[in-house]
PDB file of C-alpha atoms in Angstrom:
ATOM      1  CA  ASN A   1     -20.171   0.547 -21.117  1.00 90.00           C
ATOM      2  CA  TYR A   2     -17.108   2.634 -19.727  1.00 95.00           C
ATOM      3  CA  LEU A   3     -14.422   0.371 -20.537  1.00 96.00           C
ATOM      4  CA  LYS A   4     -15.479   0.120 -23.960  1.00 95.00           C
ATOM      5  CA  LYS A   5     -16.010   3.892 -24.231  1.00 95.00           C
ATOM      6  CA  ILE A   6     -12.443   4.534 -23.119  1.00 96.00           C
ATOM      7  CA  GLY A   7     -10.921   1.934 -25.540  1.00 96.00           C
ATOM      8  CA  LEU A   8     -10.680  -1.393 -23.808  1.00 97.00           C
ATOM      9  CA  SER A   9     -11.537  -4.424 -25.886  1.00 95.00           C
ATOM     10  CA  LYS A  10     -13.095  -7.620 -24.287  1.00 91.00           C
ATOM     11  CA  ASN A  11      -9.508  -9.153 -23.505  1.00 94.00           C
ATOM     12  CA  ASP A  12      -7.597  -6.314 -22.183  1.00 97.00           C
ATOM     13  CA  LYS A  13      -6.713  -6.144 -18.553  1.00 98.00           C
ATOM     14  CA  PHE A  14      -6.696  -2.978 -16.363  1.00 98.00           C
ATOM     15  CA  VAL A  15      -5.452  -2.075 -13.027  1.00 98.00           C
ATOM     16  CA  CYS A  16      -7.032   0.378 -10.384  1.00 97.00           C
ATOM     17  CA  ILE A  17      -4.783   2.300  -8.464  1.00 96.00           C
ATOM     18  CA  ILE A  18      -5.883   4.302  -5.477  1.00 91.00           C
ATOM     19  CA  ASN A  19      -3.994   6.733  -2.658  1.00 86.00           C
ATOM     20  CA  ARG A  20      -5.558   8.413   0.150  1.00 75.00           C
ATOM     21  CA  ASP A  21      -5.339  12.042   0.574  1.00 64.00           C
ATOM     22  CA  SER A  22      -7.166  14.759   2.875  1.00 54.00           C
ATOM     23  CA  ASN A  23      -9.525  16.164   0.083  1.00 54.00           C
ATOM     24  CA  TYR A  24     -12.748  13.982   0.755  1.00 58.00           C
ATOM     25  CA  LYS A  25     -12.883  13.998   4.557  1.00 53.00           C
ATOM     26  CA  ASN A  26     -11.940  17.627   4.462  1.00 49.00           C
ATOM     27  CA  PHE A  27     -14.539  18.568   1.697  1.00 56.00           C
ATOM     28  CA  HIS A  28     -17.139  16.024   1.427  1.00 57.00           C
ATOM     29  CA  SER A  29     -17.531  14.454   4.967  1.00 56.00           C
ATOM     30  CA  GLN A  30     -20.858  15.587   6.375  1.00 58.00           C
ATOM     31  CA  ASP A  31     -18.831  15.529   9.721  1.00 61.00           C
ATOM     32  CA  LYS A  32     -17.149  18.815   9.611  1.00 61.00           C
ATOM     33  CA  LYS A  33     -14.188  17.950  12.122  1.00 65.00           C
ATOM     34  CA  ASP A  34     -10.521  18.463  12.089  1.00 58.00           C
ATOM     35  CA  TRP A  35      -9.335  15.091  10.357  1.00 53.00           C
ATOM     36  CA  SER A  36      -5.772  16.141  10.439  1.00 55.00           C
ATOM     37  CA  TYR A  37      -5.200  13.099  12.742  1.00 45.00           C
ATOM     38  CA  HIS A  38      -5.667  10.891   9.825  1.00 54.00           C
ATOM     39  CA  ASP A  39      -2.854  12.802   7.769  1.00 58.00           C
ATOM     40  CA  HIS A  40      -0.015   9.921   8.406  1.00 60.00           C
ATOM     41  CA  ARG A  41      -2.301   7.603   5.908  1.00 64.00           C
ATOM     42  CA  ASN A  42      -1.888  10.096   2.875  1.00 69.00           C
ATOM     43  CA  SER A  43       0.150   9.570   0.100  1.00 71.00           C
ATOM     44  CA  ASP A  44       1.249  11.592  -3.131  1.00 82.00           C
ATOM     45  CA  ILE A  45      -0.266  10.053  -6.213  1.00 86.00           C
ATOM     46  CA  ASN A  46       2.935  11.208  -8.015  1.00 90.00           C
ATOM     47  CA  ASN A  47       4.727   8.248  -6.398  1.00 92.00           C
ATOM     48  CA  TYR A  48       2.518   5.649  -8.346  1.00 95.00           C
ATOM     49  CA  ARG A  49       3.754   7.232 -11.840  1.00 95.00           C
ATOM     50  CA  GLN A  50       6.623   4.784 -12.377  1.00 97.00           C
ATOM     51  CA  ALA A  51       4.250   1.569 -11.488  1.00 97.00           C
ATOM     52  CA  ALA A  52       1.663   2.863 -13.859  1.00 97.00           C
ATOM     53  CA  ILE A  53       4.208   3.365 -16.832  1.00 97.00           C
ATOM     54  CA  GLU A  54       5.715  -0.109 -16.184  1.00 97.00           C
ATOM     55  CA  LEU A  55       2.245  -1.555 -15.877  1.00 98.00           C
ATOM     56  CA  GLU A  56       1.190  -0.191 -19.325  1.00 97.00           C
ATOM     57  CA  LYS A  57       4.423  -1.460 -20.992  1.00 97.00           C
ATOM     58  CA  LEU A  58       3.297  -5.028 -19.829  1.00 97.00           C
ATOM     59  CA  GLY A  59      -0.005  -4.388 -21.275  1.00 97.00           C
ATOM     60  CA  TYR A  60      -2.447  -3.053 -19.058  1.00 98.00           C
ATOM     61  CA  TRP A  61      -4.596  -0.109 -18.855  1.00 98.00           C
ATOM     62  CA  VAL A  62      -4.279   1.652 -15.597  1.00 98.00           C
ATOM     63  CA  LEU A  63      -7.182   3.795 -13.931  1.00 97.00           C
ATOM     64  CA  ARG A  64      -6.507   6.163 -11.173  1.00 94.00           C
ATOM     65  CA  MET A  65      -9.327   5.783  -8.821  1.00 93.00           C
ATOM     66  CA  GLY A  66     -10.932   8.131  -6.260  1.00 87.00           C
ATOM     67  CA  VAL A  67     -13.502  10.768  -5.500  1.00 83.00           C
ATOM     68  CA  ALA A  68     -12.372  14.755  -5.796  1.00 72.00           C
ATOM     69  CA  MET A  69      -8.764  13.687  -5.335  1.00 75.00           C
ATOM     70  CA  LYS A  70      -5.706  16.270  -5.268  1.00 72.00           C
ATOM     71  CA  GLY A  71      -3.837  17.032  -8.155  1.00 77.00           C
ATOM     72  CA  SER A  72      -4.280  15.270 -11.483  1.00 82.00           C
ATOM     73  CA  PHE A  73      -2.456  11.945 -12.550  1.00 87.00           C
ATOM     74  CA  ASN A  74      -1.025  12.395 -16.002  1.00 86.00           C
ATOM     75  CA  CYS A  75       1.424  10.176 -17.629  1.00 88.00           C
ATOM     76  CA  ASN A  76       1.138  10.824 -21.200  1.00 89.00           C
ATOM     77  CA  SER A  77      -0.239   7.847 -22.447  1.00 93.00           C
ATOM     78  CA  PRO A  78      -4.161   7.335 -23.508  1.00 93.00           C
ATOM     79  CA  LYS A  79      -4.075   3.763 -21.519  1.00 96.00           C
ATOM     80  CA  ILE A  80      -3.388   5.526 -18.204  1.00 97.00           C
ATOM     81  CA  ILE A  81      -6.408   7.467 -17.466  1.00 95.00           C
ATOM     82  CA  ASP A  82      -7.277   9.606 -14.174  1.00 94.00           C
ATOM     83  CA  TYR A  83     -10.668   8.366 -13.946  1.00 94.00           C
ATOM     84  CA  SER A  84     -11.222  10.326 -10.610  1.00 90.00           C
ATOM     85  CA  LYS A  85     -11.601  13.386 -12.844  1.00 90.00           C
ATOM     86  CA  SER A  86     -13.871  11.959 -15.376  1.00 91.00           C
ATOM     87  CA  ARG A  87     -17.428  13.001 -15.539  1.00 93.00           C
ATOM     88  CA  ASP A  88     -18.343   9.375 -16.097  1.00 95.00           C
ATOM     89  CA  ARG A  89     -17.219   8.450 -12.438  1.00 94.00           C
ATOM     90  CA  THR A  90     -20.213   7.494 -10.285  1.00 94.00           C
ATOM     91  CA  ASP A  91     -20.050   5.466  -6.835  1.00 92.00           C
ATOM     92  CA  LEU A  92     -21.505   2.564  -8.629  1.00 95.00           C
ATOM     93  CA  LEU A  93     -18.974   2.398 -11.319  1.00 97.00           C
ATOM     94  CA  ASP A  94     -16.259   2.679  -8.814  1.00 94.00           C
ATOM     95  CA  LEU A  95     -17.311  -0.417  -7.225  1.00 96.00           C
ATOM     96  CA  TYR A  96     -17.942  -1.979 -10.574  1.00 97.00           C
ATOM     97  CA  LEU A  97     -14.105  -1.237 -11.713  1.00 97.00           C
ATOM     98  CA  PHE A  98     -12.772  -2.409  -8.391  1.00 95.00           C
ATOM     99  CA  SER A  99     -14.357  -5.408  -8.612  1.00 96.00           C
ATOM    100  CA  LYS A 100     -13.401  -6.318 -12.152  1.00 97.00           C
ATOM    101  CA  CYS A 101      -9.750  -5.052 -12.374  1.00 97.00           C
ATOM    102  CA  PHE A 102      -7.032  -7.736 -12.965  1.00 98.00           C
ATOM    103  CA  PHE A 103      -5.580  -6.419  -9.379  1.00 97.00           C
ATOM    104  CA  ALA A 104      -5.762  -3.153  -7.265  1.00 97.00           C
ATOM    105  CA  LEU A 105      -2.791  -1.350  -6.646  1.00 97.00           C
ATOM    106  CA  GLY A 106      -2.890   1.323  -3.479  1.00 92.00           C
ATOM    107  CA  ARG A 107      -3.605   2.104   0.204  1.00 83.00           C
ATOM    108  CA  ASP A 108      -5.584  -0.444   2.464  1.00 68.00           C
ATOM    109  CA  GLY A 109      -9.251   1.113   3.333  1.00 66.00           C
ATOM    110  CA  GLY A 110     -11.976   2.652   1.730  1.00 78.00           C
ATOM    111  CA  ILE A 111     -13.069   1.993  -1.924  1.00 82.00           C
ATOM    112  CA  ILE A 112     -10.327  -0.689  -2.566  1.00 86.00           C
ATOM    113  CA  CYS A 113     -12.303  -2.895   0.057  1.00 86.00           C
ATOM    114  CA  ALA A 114     -14.567  -3.548  -3.294  1.00 90.00           C
ATOM    115  CA  SER A 115     -11.647  -5.407  -4.242  1.00 92.00           C
ATOM    116  CA  TYR A 116     -11.202  -7.188  -1.263  1.00 87.00           C
ATOM    117  CA  VAL A 117     -14.972  -8.340  -0.969  1.00 88.00           C
ATOM    118  CA  SER A 118     -14.453  -9.488  -4.849  1.00 93.00           C
ATOM    119  CA  ASN A 119     -11.599 -11.679  -4.153  1.00 92.00           C
ATOM    120  CA  VAL A 120      -9.561  -9.421  -6.596  1.00 95.00           C
ATOM    121  CA  PRO A 121      -5.893  -9.324  -5.816  1.00 95.00           C
ATOM    122  CA  CYS A 122      -4.368  -6.425  -3.882  1.00 94.00           C
ATOM    123  CA  ALA A 123      -0.870  -4.876  -4.189  1.00 96.00           C
ATOM    124  CA  LEU A 124      -1.126  -2.662  -1.084  1.00 94.00           C
ATOM    125  CA  VAL A 125       1.348   0.197  -0.309  1.00 94.00           C
ATOM    126  CA  ASN A 126       1.886   2.859   2.255  1.00 92.00           C
ATOM    127  CA  VAL A 127      -0.126   0.680   5.028  1.00 90.00           C
ATOM    128  CA  THR A 128       0.932   1.882   8.465  1.00 85.00           C
ATOM    129  CA  ASN A 129      -0.302  -0.752  10.727  1.00 80.00           C
ATOM    130  CA  VAL A 130       1.718  -3.482  10.384  1.00 77.00           C
ATOM    131  CA  VAL A 131       0.307  -5.997  12.920  1.00 67.00           C
ATOM    132  CA  GLU A 132      -3.260  -5.032  11.975  1.00 62.00           C
ATOM    133  CA  SER A 133      -2.815  -4.743   8.352  1.00 63.00           C
ATOM    134  CA  PRO A 134      -5.335  -6.188   5.954  1.00 65.00           C
ATOM    135  CA  ALA A 135      -3.244  -9.283   5.146  1.00 74.00           C
ATOM    136  CA  SER A 136      -5.948 -12.181   5.194  1.00 76.00           C
ATOM    137  CA  ASN A 137      -5.898 -13.034   1.468  1.00 83.00           C
ATOM    138  CA  GLU A 138      -3.037 -15.097   0.182  1.00 89.00           C
ATOM    139  CA  LYS A 139      -3.448 -13.378  -3.135  1.00 91.00           C
ATOM    140  CA  ASN A 140      -2.266  -9.842  -1.698  1.00 93.00           C
ATOM    141  CA  LEU A 141       0.982  -8.460  -1.766  1.00 95.00           C
ATOM    142  CA  ILE A 142       1.849  -5.676   1.046  1.00 94.00           C
ATOM    143  CA  ILE A 143       4.600  -3.178   2.008  1.00 95.00           C
ATOM    144  CA  TYR A 144       4.663  -0.528   4.693  1.00 93.00           C
ATOM    145  CA  LYS A 145       5.588   2.959   5.177  1.00 92.00           C
ATOM    146  CA  ARG A 146       8.969   3.296   6.338  1.00 94.00           C
ATOM    147  CA  PHE A 147       9.397   4.595  10.004  1.00 94.00           C
ATOM    148  CA  TRP A 148      12.071   7.223  10.556  1.00 95.00           C
ATOM    149  CA  HIS A 149      12.973   7.525  14.131  1.00 94.00           C
ATOM    150  CA  LYS A 150      13.833  10.919  15.049  1.00 93.00           C
ATOM    151  CA  LYS A 151      16.455  10.127  17.938  1.00 93.00           C
ATOM    152  CA  LEU A 152      18.105   7.496  16.174  1.00 91.00           C
ATOM    153  CA  SER A 153      18.347   9.060  12.908  1.00 93.00           C
ATOM    154  CA  ARG A 154      17.510   6.126  11.102  1.00 94.00           C
ATOM    155  CA  TYR A 155      14.618   3.997   9.778  1.00 95.00           C
ATOM    156  CA  LEU A 156      13.402   1.150  12.107  1.00 94.00           C
ATOM    157  CA  THR A 157      13.051  -2.373  11.084  1.00 94.00           C
ATOM    158  CA  LEU A 158       9.845  -4.241  11.047  1.00 93.00           C
ATOM    159  CA  GLU A 159      11.039  -6.061  13.992  1.00 91.00           C
ATOM    160  CA  GLU A 160      11.542  -3.079  15.921  1.00 91.00           C
ATOM    161  CA  ILE A 161       8.242  -1.623  14.956  1.00 90.00           C
ATOM    162  CA  ILE A 162       6.269  -4.491  16.111  1.00 88.00           C
ATOM    163  CA  ILE A 163       8.092  -5.482  19.375  1.00 86.00           C
ATOM    164  CA  ASN A 164       7.949  -1.611  20.562  1.00 86.00           C
ATOM    165  CA  ASN A 165       3.991  -1.471  19.520  1.00 83.00           C
ATOM    166  CA  PHE A 166       4.905   1.531  17.287  1.00 85.00           C
ATOM    167  CA  SER A 167       2.503   0.168  14.452  1.00 77.00           C
ATOM    168  CA  ASN A 168      -0.342   0.207  16.813  1.00 76.00           C
ATOM    169  CA  TYR A 169      -1.177   3.862  16.611  1.00 78.00           C
ATOM    170  CA  TYR A 170      -4.133   5.164  14.712  1.00 76.00           C
ATOM    171  CA  LYS A 171      -3.553   8.979  15.176  1.00 79.00           C
ATOM    172  CA  LYS A 172      -0.803  11.094  13.883  1.00 80.00           C
ATOM    173  CA  ASP A 173      -0.303  12.595  17.132  1.00 83.00           C
ATOM    174  CA  ASP A 174       0.829   9.204  18.687  1.00 88.00           C
ATOM    175  CA  TYR A 175       3.573   9.075  16.137  1.00 88.00           C
ATOM    176  CA  ASP A 176       4.658  12.420  16.623  1.00 87.00           C
ATOM    177  CA  LYS A 177       4.968  12.109  20.305  1.00 89.00           C
ATOM    178  CA  ASN A 178       7.062   8.809  19.930  1.00 89.00           C
ATOM    179  CA  GLY A 179       9.405  10.720  17.675  1.00 92.00           C
ATOM    180  CA  ILE A 180       8.472   8.893  14.678  1.00 92.00           C
ATOM    181  CA  ASP A 181       7.902  10.332  10.952  1.00 93.00           C
ATOM    182  CA  LEU A 182       6.322   8.098   8.679  1.00 92.00           C
ATOM    183  CA  HIS A 183       7.818   8.125   5.168  1.00 93.00           C
ATOM    184  CA  GLU A 184       5.774   7.265   1.852  1.00 94.00           C
ATOM    185  CA  ASN A 185       6.805   4.513  -0.301  1.00 95.00           C
ATOM    186  CA  ASN A 186       8.711   5.860  -3.334  1.00 96.00           C
ATOM    187  CA  ASN A 187       8.054   5.171  -6.963  1.00 96.00           C
ATOM    188  CA  GLU A 188      10.697   2.442  -7.051  1.00 98.00           C
ATOM    189  CA  GLU A 189       9.163   0.532  -4.220  1.00 98.00           C
ATOM    190  CA  ILE A 190       5.728   0.913  -5.453  1.00 97.00           C
ATOM    191  CA  ALA A 191       6.759  -0.041  -9.257  1.00 98.00           C
ATOM    192  CA  GLU A 192       8.512  -3.074  -7.661  1.00 98.00           C
ATOM    193  CA  LEU A 193       5.484  -4.251  -5.790  1.00 98.00           C
ATOM    194  CA  ALA A 194       3.244  -3.984  -8.999  1.00 98.00           C
ATOM    195  CA  ILE A 195       5.918  -5.868 -11.085  1.00 98.00           C
ATOM    196  CA  GLU A 196       5.966  -8.585  -8.533  1.00 98.00           C
ATOM    197  CA  MET A 197       2.217  -8.721  -8.443  1.00 98.00           C
ATOM    198  CA  HIS A 198       1.885  -8.990 -12.079  1.00 98.00           C
ATOM    199  CA  ASN A 199       4.388 -11.675 -12.227  1.00 97.00           C
ATOM    200  CA  ARG A 200       2.505 -13.696  -9.527  1.00 96.00           C
ATOM    201  CA  LEU A 201      -0.592 -13.494 -11.229  1.00 97.00           C
ATOM    202  CA  ASN A 202       0.911 -14.471 -14.658  1.00 96.00           C
ATOM    203  CA  ASN A 203       2.853 -17.838 -13.084  1.00 94.00           C
ATOM    204  CA  ALA A 204       6.178 -15.921 -13.728  1.00 94.00           C
ATOM    205  CA  GLU A 205       7.322 -15.086 -10.019  1.00 93.00           C
ATOM    206  CA  SER A 206       9.244 -17.603  -8.250  1.00 92.00           C
ATOM    207  CA  TYR A 207      10.809 -17.039  -4.602  1.00 96.00           C
ATOM    208  CA  THR A 208      14.077 -18.322  -3.526  1.00 96.00           C
ATOM    209  CA  ASN A 209      14.619 -20.400  -0.343  1.00 97.00           C
ATOM    210  CA  PHE A 210      16.401 -17.145   1.193  1.00 97.00           C
ATOM    211  CA  GLU A 211      13.265 -14.968   0.212  1.00 97.00           C
ATOM    212  CA  ASN A 212      10.576 -17.857   1.893  1.00 96.00           C
ATOM    213  CA  GLU A 213      12.624 -17.740   4.839  1.00 96.00           C
ATOM    214  CA  LEU A 214      12.611 -14.120   5.064  1.00 96.00           C
ATOM    215  CA  GLN A 215       9.010 -14.085   4.851  1.00 94.00           C
ATOM    216  CA  LYS A 216       8.735 -17.019   7.625  1.00 93.00           C
ATOM    217  CA  ASN A 217      10.868 -14.980   9.826  1.00 93.00           C
ATOM    218  CA  PHE A 218       8.769 -11.903   9.412  1.00 91.00           C
ATOM    219  CA  LEU A 219       5.626 -13.895  10.856  1.00 87.00           C
ATOM    220  CA  SER A 220       7.711 -15.109  13.622  1.00 87.00           C
ATOM    221  CA  ILE A 221       7.721 -11.890  14.989  1.00 84.00           C
ATOM    222  CA  PHE A 222       4.281 -11.502  15.280  1.00 77.00           C
ATOM    223  CA  PRO A 223       2.126 -11.564  18.663  1.00 72.00           C
ATOM    224  CA  LYS A 224       0.797 -14.983  18.758  1.00 70.00           C
ATOM    225  CA  GLY A 225      -2.772 -15.100  18.686  1.00 64.00           C
ATOM    226  CA  ASN A 226      -5.471 -13.928  16.077  1.00 53.00           C
ATOM    227  CA  TYR A 227      -2.998 -11.609  13.991  1.00 55.00           C
ATOM    228  CA  TYR A 228      -0.457 -14.459  13.183  1.00 50.00           C
ATOM    229  CA  VAL A 229      -3.176 -16.475  12.061  1.00 53.00           C
ATOM    230  CA  LYS A 230      -4.867 -14.234   9.829  1.00 71.00           C
ATOM    231  CA  PHE A 231      -1.776 -12.912   7.930  1.00 78.00           C
ATOM    232  CA  ARG A 232      -1.913 -14.831   4.955  1.00 83.00           C
ATOM    233  CA  SER A 233      -0.318 -12.472   2.384  1.00 89.00           C
ATOM    234  CA  ARG A 234       2.915 -11.838   1.293  1.00 94.00           C
ATOM    235  CA  VAL A 235       5.380  -8.710   1.994  1.00 95.00           C
ATOM    236  CA  GLY A 236       6.994  -7.521  -1.068  1.00 97.00           C
ATOM    237  CA  LYS A 237      10.183  -9.480  -1.550  1.00 97.00           C
ATOM    238  CA  LYS A 238      12.198  -6.517  -2.362  1.00 97.00           C
ATOM    239  CA  TYR A 239      10.805  -4.571   0.537  1.00 97.00           C
ATOM    240  CA  LEU A 240      11.470  -7.492   2.700  1.00 96.00           C
ATOM    241  CA  PHE A 241      15.177  -7.925   1.667  1.00 96.00           C
ATOM    242  CA  ARG A 242      16.000  -4.243   2.378  1.00 96.00           C
ATOM    243  CA  ASP A 243      14.403  -4.864   6.001  1.00 95.00           C
ATOM    244  CA  HIS A 244      16.720  -7.674   6.473  1.00 93.00           C
ATOM    245  CA  GLN A 245      19.764  -5.476   5.402  1.00 92.00           C
ATOM    246  CA  LEU A 246      18.618  -2.761   7.802  1.00 92.00           C
ATOM    247  CA  SER A 247      18.261  -5.378  10.722  1.00 89.00           C
ATOM    248  CA  LYS A 248      22.126  -6.380   9.836  1.00 84.00           C
ATOM    249  CA  LYS A 249      23.164  -3.029   9.787  1.00 81.00           C
ATOM    250  CA  TYR A 250      21.644  -1.951  13.266  1.00 73.00           C
ATOM    251  CA  GLU A 251      21.435  -3.503  16.659  1.00 64.00           C
ATOM    252  CA  PHE A 252      17.660  -3.389  17.413  1.00 55.00           C
ATOM    253  CA  TYR A 253      16.183  -0.703  19.274  1.00 52.00           C
ATOM    254  CA  LYS A 254      15.086  -1.690  22.827  1.00 50.00           C
ATOM    255  CA  LYS A 255      12.221   0.294  24.408  1.00 49.00           C
ATOM    256  CA  ASN A 256      13.203   2.156  27.759  1.00 47.00           C
ATOM    257  CA  LYS A 257      10.818   0.923  30.290  1.00 42.00           C
TER     258      LYS A 257
END
């Protein structure tokens, strides 16, 4: 048993974390084409470091997941393990760990889907498609990459992103053509979401009326139809509050027609 081998006891809880980078597609895909159009979905594992350390303080083991990932993930703790570099790593063990973790933390898509189908809560970060984000599970939390508008020299609000259809792009070139840079969630944002998920799962999280109202307002922006009905997850409360502050500071960017 891998978990027993690395030191977990029967009652220990662990969290799987996963980021996306270009290594897998570039070096392991059988289709040897240019995969750079996916680069806007990538993120740096080092931005998960604070979250891993905070989770360890809360008593969790943390496993960095993935196959042939860029760089190492060393937090100088025996309970934070770069499983992606382990000789014990197998595809089957990947599926097992994502299905048995207390919750998963990372980018939507790929192997984290093993947690989706196992009904394991997921704290999703660096999501790029706001409208079609994988948010059908009410246990999940979600935050998005930040959309920097070059012409305006500022970040766009979630409402601006949605009403101007900026979140529906699937290729990096589409963002480039519209003058948008996608910025990763930083250490602080990812750690905040991890702690919020910990609190929710341990019945230690409560939301104020104002925080619930912000969530309701966010959902009201969605195009009416399937997307609105399927969105049952919750946007991270601190991320949503920062978006609220941004909305107050700037007038909405209106698309030129």
